[in-house]
mmCIF file of C-alpha atoms in Angstrom:
data_model
loop_
_atom_site.group_PDB
_atom_site.id
_atom_site.type_symbol
_atom_site.label_atom_id
_atom_site.label_comp_id
_atom_site.label_asym_id
_atom_site.label_seq_id
_atom_site.Cartn_x
_atom_site.Cartn_y
_atom_site.Cartn_z
ATOM 1 C CA MET N 1 105.727 68.943 108.817
ATOM 2 C CA SER N 2 103.631 68.242 105.672
ATOM 3 C CA GLU N 3 105.155 68.155 102.194
ATOM 4 C CA ASP N 4 103.468 71.490 101.406
ATOM 5 C CA SER N 5 104.946 73.281 104.435
ATOM 6 C CA TRP N 6 108.181 74.427 102.805
ATOM 7 C CA PRO N 7 106.505 75.453 99.529
ATOM 8 C CA LYS N 8 104.077 77.538 101.577
ATOM 9 C CA VAL N 9 106.995 79.198 103.385
ATOM 10 C CA GLY N 10 108.418 80.263 100.020
ATOM 11 C CA ALA N 11 104.996 81.424 98.858
ATOM 12 C CA SER N 12 104.501 83.485 102.015
ATOM 13 C CA MET N 13 107.666 85.436 101.187
ATOM 14 C CA GLY N 14 105.633 87.426 98.668
ATOM 15 C CA ILE N 15 103.319 88.615 101.420
ATOM 16 C CA ALA N 16 106.307 89.306 103.672
ATOM 17 C CA ALA N 17 107.972 91.358 100.912
ATOM 18 C CA ALA N 18 104.820 93.433 100.452
ATOM 19 C CA VAL N 19 104.601 94.132 104.195
ATOM 20 C CA LEU N 20 108.283 95.108 104.328
ATOM 21 C CA LEU N 21 107.873 97.490 101.400
ATOM 22 C CA ILE N 22 104.877 99.095 103.104
ATOM 23 C CA LEU N 23 106.964 99.499 106.272
ATOM 24 C CA SER N 24 109.702 101.173 104.224
ATOM 25 C CA PHE N 25 107.121 103.849 103.394
ATOM 26 C CA VAL N 26 105.781 104.082 106.931
ATOM 27 C CA PHE N 27 109.215 104.533 108.500
ATOM 28 C CA GLY N 28 110.740 106.358 105.535
ATOM 29 C CA PRO N 29 110.910 110.137 105.003
ATOM 30 C CA SER N 30 107.648 111.962 105.550
ATOM 31 C CA ASP N 31 108.783 115.042 103.599
ATOM 32 C CA ALA N 32 108.224 115.239 99.841
ATOM 33 C CA PRO N 33 111.378 114.120 97.995
ATOM 34 C CA PRO N 34 113.333 116.687 95.976
ATOM 35 C CA GLY N 35 112.754 116.860 92.237
ATOM 36 C CA PHE N 36 115.153 117.199 89.323
ATOM 37 C CA ASP N 37 114.628 120.977 89.368
ATOM 38 C CA ASP N 38 115.951 121.223 92.947
ATOM 39 C CA SER N 39 119.565 122.169 93.562
ATOM 40 C CA ALA N 40 122.322 119.981 94.978
ATOM 41 C CA GLU N 41 122.078 121.925 98.250
ATOM 42 C CA ASP N 42 118.333 121.229 98.409
ATOM 43 C CA VAL N 43 118.936 117.504 97.966
ATOM 44 C CA ARG N 44 121.688 117.529 100.583
ATOM 45 C CA ALA N 45 119.418 119.378 103.031
ATOM 46 C CA PHE N 46 116.597 116.880 102.434
ATOM 47 C CA ILE N 47 118.888 113.926 103.152
ATOM 48 C CA LEU N 48 120.309 115.584 106.267
ATOM 49 C CA ASP N 49 116.831 116.312 107.613
ATOM 50 C CA ASN N 50 115.606 112.781 106.874
ATOM 51 C CA ARG N 51 118.790 110.770 107.338
ATOM 52 C CA SER N 52 117.500 108.362 109.985
ATOM 53 C CA ALA N 53 114.242 107.778 108.138
ATOM 54 C CA ILE N 54 116.113 107.107 104.881
ATOM 55 C CA GLN N 55 118.373 104.589 106.591
ATOM 56 C CA ALA N 56 115.335 102.862 108.123
ATOM 57 C CA ALA N 57 113.688 102.667 104.700
ATOM 58 C CA VAL N 58 116.846 101.163 103.192
ATOM 59 C CA ALA N 59 116.924 98.514 105.938
ATOM 60 C CA PHE N 60 113.347 97.475 105.158
ATOM 61 C CA GLN N 61 114.134 97.489 101.433
ATOM 62 C CA PHE N 62 117.096 95.169 102.046
ATOM 63 C CA ALA N 63 114.843 92.687 103.817
ATOM 64 C CA ALA N 64 112.173 93.086 101.119
ATOM 65 C CA ILE N 65 114.645 92.281 98.318
ATOM 66 C CA VAL N 66 115.696 89.122 100.162
ATOM 67 C CA SER N 67 112.026 88.114 100.479
ATOM 68 C CA VAL N 68 111.322 88.854 96.799
ATOM 69 C CA ALA N 69 114.305 86.748 95.728
ATOM 70 C CA TRP N 70 113.042 83.800 97.789
ATOM 71 C CA PHE N 71 109.489 84.325 96.507
ATOM 72 C CA LEU N 72 110.663 84.197 92.890
ATOM 73 C CA GLY N 73 111.498 80.533 93.350
ATOM 74 C CA SER N 74 107.882 79.798 94.265
ATOM 75 C CA VAL N 75 106.553 81.893 91.377
ATOM 76 C CA PHE N 76 108.788 80.102 88.885
ATOM 77 C CA TYR N 77 107.834 76.702 90.328
ATOM 78 C CA ARG N 78 104.123 77.467 89.907
ATOM 79 C CA LEU N 79 104.429 78.965 86.416
ATOM 80 C CA ARG N 80 106.825 76.304 85.168
ATOM 81 C CA GLY N 81 104.322 73.602 86.047
ATOM 82 C CA ALA N 82 101.666 75.291 83.917
ATOM 83 C CA GLU N 83 103.519 75.057 80.574
ATOM 84 C CA PRO N 84 105.003 72.068 78.739
ATOM 85 C CA ALA N 85 108.351 73.789 78.115
ATOM 86 C CA ALA N 86 110.048 76.486 80.176
ATOM 87 C CA ARG N 87 109.507 79.676 78.195
ATOM 88 C CA LEU N 88 107.264 82.264 79.804
ATOM 89 C CA SER N 89 108.152 80.984 83.266
ATOM 90 C CA VAL N 90 111.823 81.715 82.566
ATOM 91 C CA VAL N 91 110.912 85.168 81.227
ATOM 92 C CA ALA N 92 109.017 85.843 84.460
ATOM 93 C CA LEU N 93 112.024 84.715 86.487
ATOM 94 C CA VAL N 94 114.311 87.071 84.536
ATOM 95 C CA GLY N 95 111.854 89.907 85.170
ATOM 96 C CA GLY N 96 111.968 89.208 88.888
ATOM 97 C CA VAL N 97 115.766 89.272 88.835
ATOM 98 C CA LEU N 98 115.679 92.662 87.080
ATOM 99 C CA ILE N 99 113.360 93.960 89.806
ATOM 100 C CA GLY N 100 115.943 92.929 92.383
ATOM 101 C CA VAL N 101 118.778 94.573 90.430
ATOM 102 C CA GLY N 102 116.887 97.865 90.131
ATOM 103 C CA GLY N 103 115.970 97.771 93.805
ATOM 104 C CA MET N 104 119.546 97.048 94.873
ATOM 105 C CA ILE N 105 120.962 99.897 92.770
ATOM 106 C CA GLY N 106 118.371 102.318 94.113
ATOM 107 C CA SER N 107 118.791 101.256 97.728
ATOM 108 C CA ALA N 108 122.601 101.148 97.588
ATOM 109 C CA ALA N 109 122.868 104.633 96.079
ATOM 110 C CA THR N 110 120.377 106.017 98.594
ATOM 111 C CA ALA N 111 122.271 104.420 101.470
ATOM 112 C CA ALA N 112 125.607 105.800 100.235
ATOM 113 C CA ALA N 113 124.182 109.309 99.924
ATOM 114 C CA ALA N 114 122.686 109.177 103.417
ATOM 115 C CA TYR N 115 125.740 107.615 105.035
ATOM 116 C CA HIS N 116 128.248 110.117 103.634
ATOM 117 C CA VAL N 117 126.023 113.185 103.265
ATOM 118 C CA GLU N 118 128.009 115.232 105.801
ATOM 119 C CA SER N 119 131.406 114.594 104.200
ATOM 120 C CA LEU N 120 130.623 114.504 100.481
ATOM 121 C CA ASP N 121 130.437 117.441 98.103
ATOM 122 C CA PRO N 122 126.778 118.392 97.413
ATOM 123 C CA GLY N 123 127.308 117.582 93.725
ATOM 124 C CA VAL N 124 128.346 114.021 94.595
ATOM 125 C CA VAL N 125 125.355 113.648 96.919
ATOM 126 C CA LEU N 126 123.119 114.831 94.068
ATOM 127 C CA ALA N 127 124.685 112.294 91.687
ATOM 128 C CA LEU N 128 124.086 109.457 94.156
ATOM 129 C CA TRP N 129 120.518 110.620 94.702
ATOM 130 C CA ASP N 130 119.871 110.728 90.944
ATOM 131 C CA MET N 131 121.377 107.238 90.593
ATOM 132 C CA SER N 132 119.008 105.961 93.253
ATOM 133 C CA ILE N 133 116.049 107.501 91.425
ATOM 134 C CA PHE N 134 116.947 105.851 88.141
ATOM 135 C CA GLY N 135 117.677 102.552 89.889
ATOM 136 C CA TYR N 136 114.166 102.584 91.320
ATOM 137 C CA THR N 137 112.788 103.705 87.934
ATOM 138 C CA PHE N 138 114.465 100.887 86.010
ATOM 139 C CA PHE N 139 112.876 98.451 88.427
ATOM 140 C CA LEU N 140 109.883 99.058 86.127
ATOM 141 C CA VAL N 141 111.702 97.073 83.428
ATOM 142 C CA GLY N 142 111.627 93.996 85.627
ATOM 143 C CA LEU N 143 108.075 94.666 86.776
ATOM 144 C CA THR N 144 106.894 94.910 83.165
ATOM 145 C CA VAL N 145 108.585 91.642 82.188
ATOM 146 C CA LEU N 146 107.508 89.716 85.307
ATOM 147 C CA THR N 147 103.842 90.711 85.189
ATOM 148 C CA ALA N 148 103.560 90.483 81.383
ATOM 149 C CA ALA N 149 104.943 86.936 81.392
ATOM 150 C CA THR N 150 102.701 85.946 84.312
ATOM 151 C CA GLY N 151 99.630 87.382 82.614
ATOM 152 C CA ALA N 152 100.475 85.877 79.219
ATOM 153 C CA LEU N 153 100.999 82.450 80.752
ATOM 154 C CA GLY N 154 97.738 82.849 82.632
ATOM 155 C CA ILE N 155 95.902 83.589 79.389
ATOM 156 C CA ARG N 156 97.570 80.635 77.703
ATOM 157 C CA ALA N 157 97.323 78.053 80.473
ATOM 158 C CA GLY N 158 94.258 79.275 82.335
ATOM 159 C CA LYS N 159 93.911 78.699 86.071
ATOM 160 C CA LYS N 160 96.775 76.196 86.027
ATOM 161 C CA ALA N 161 99.024 79.268 86.143
ATOM 162 C CA VAL N 162 97.135 81.991 88.029
ATOM 163 C CA PRO N 163 93.479 82.877 88.703
ATOM 164 C CA ASP N 164 91.722 84.902 86.008
ATOM 165 C CA LEU N 165 91.537 88.103 88.058
ATOM 166 C CA LEU N 166 95.249 88.018 88.881
ATOM 167 C CA CYS N 167 96.018 87.167 85.262
ATOM 168 C CA PHE N 168 94.319 90.267 83.888
ATOM 169 C CA TYR N 169 95.624 92.443 86.721
ATOM 170 C CA SER N 170 99.149 91.317 85.789
ATOM 171 C CA VAL N 171 98.611 92.268 82.142
ATOM 172 C CA GLY N 172 97.201 95.662 83.106
ATOM 173 C CA LEU N 173 100.077 96.349 85.490
ATOM 174 C CA ALA N 174 102.599 95.339 82.818
ATOM 175 C CA ILE N 175 101.113 97.769 80.290
ATOM 176 C CA TYR N 176 100.927 100.567 82.844
ATOM 177 C CA SER N 177 104.509 100.002 84.049
ATOM 178 C CA PHE N 178 105.852 99.967 80.490
ATOM 179 C CA VAL N 179 104.113 103.235 79.573
ATOM 180 C CA VAL N 180 105.202 104.978 82.778
ATOM 181 C CA GLY N 181 108.779 103.724 82.398
ATOM 182 C CA VAL N 182 109.074 104.991 78.819
ATOM 183 C CA VAL N 183 107.469 108.367 79.458
ATOM 184 C CA THR N 184 109.517 109.074 82.597
ATOM 185 C CA SER N 185 112.641 108.986 80.416
ATOM 186 C CA PHE N 186 111.506 112.310 78.941
ATOM 187 C CA SER N 187 109.928 113.927 82.019
ATOM 188 C CA GLU N 188 111.917 116.040 84.457
ATOM 189 C CA THR N 189 108.920 117.523 86.245
ATOM 190 C CA GLY N 190 105.248 116.730 86.645
ATOM 191 C CA ALA N 191 103.339 113.514 87.308
ATOM 192 C CA PHE N 192 105.646 111.409 85.111
ATOM 193 C CA SER N 193 108.859 112.663 86.701
ATOM 194 C CA PRO N 194 110.876 109.745 88.132
ATOM 195 C CA SER N 195 112.063 111.945 90.995
ATOM 196 C CA ASP N 196 108.817 113.176 92.534
ATOM 197 C CA GLY N 197 106.075 112.163 90.112
ATOM 198 C CA VAL N 198 103.063 110.236 91.352
ATOM 199 C CA LEU N 199 102.628 107.809 88.437
ATOM 200 C CA GLY N 200 105.809 105.888 89.204
ATOM 201 C CA LEU N 201 104.659 105.607 92.805
ATOM 202 C CA ILE N 202 101.370 104.123 91.622
ATOM 203 C CA ALA N 203 103.305 101.455 89.689
ATOM 204 C CA PHE N 204 105.278 100.652 92.824
ATOM 205 C CA LEU N 205 102.073 100.355 94.850
ATOM 206 C CA GLY N 206 100.711 98.130 92.073
ATOM 207 C CA PHE N 207 103.693 95.848 92.595
ATOM 208 C CA ILE N 208 102.903 95.609 96.306
ATOM 209 C CA VAL N 209 99.326 94.603 95.478
ATOM 210 C CA TRP N 210 100.674 92.010 92.991
ATOM 211 C CA LEU N 211 102.961 90.540 95.660
ATOM 212 C CA LEU N 212 100.058 90.250 98.109
ATOM 213 C CA ALA N 213 97.737 88.678 95.525
ATOM 214 C CA MET N 214 100.328 86.284 94.097
ATOM 215 C CA GLY N 215 101.566 85.387 97.570
ATOM 216 C CA ALA N 216 98.036 84.608 98.782
ATOM 217 C CA THR N 217 97.400 82.533 95.640
ATOM 218 C CA LEU N 218 100.535 80.450 96.126
ATOM 219 C CA VAL N 219 99.983 79.997 99.859
ATOM 220 C CA ARG N 220 96.589 78.437 99.083
ATOM 221 C CA GLU N 221 98.030 76.225 96.346
ATOM 222 C CA PRO N 222 101.849 76.306 96.307
ATOM 223 C CA ARG N 223 102.303 73.391 93.909
ATOM 224 C CA PRO N 224 101.694 73.531 90.151
ATOM 225 C CA ILE N 225 98.149 72.732 89.085
ATOM 226 C CA ARG N 226 98.428 70.162 86.333
ATOM 227 C CA SER N 227 95.735 69.230 83.874
ATOM 228 C CA GLY N 228 93.904 65.995 84.409
ATOM 229 C CA GLY N 229 94.406 64.730 80.879
#
């Protein structure tokens, strides 16, 4: 096994995480999720009708979070090698950890609601469902920090950090995620709603694209690219 084999395994975890997140959509609920204007009984009925699909989605999310956590080591390793002192690379690592925290809160609350939906009061089920929504929403905090730090380091260090296209995509995704995250705090219905709005979903899909692009970049060159001088 070559010396790059293990670094490439870590790098490939980004691609694996993206695939697992896509599968969580494929095998997740096909019905539109309830919004904040739906009643506790509506939420309970949705979970009952989609209980197996929700549990399948949570299982894929569990595996995806594990893959993201492993992948963060490769991202930090690459970014750290592109700057003389660990600053933006550490910020990116913290952003990745916040993504994992948001994902775990969202997945855990969703799993609890689905597991106990038949025995819990509808109001408690609604509270768990709302907690899962805001857990997934606050994943945007981590996404903003991770992609902003990656993009900023790319601008500063050039291709030693990430390719130009991925650099500017990271900056754009960071700005978009920040705006969506702030506005969703004031939106109960409509496109910006964290419960059933489409703009938060676009940010999540943007994260999947980022994982695929960053994973492919690190698989090609898993080790830091250092300047020749």
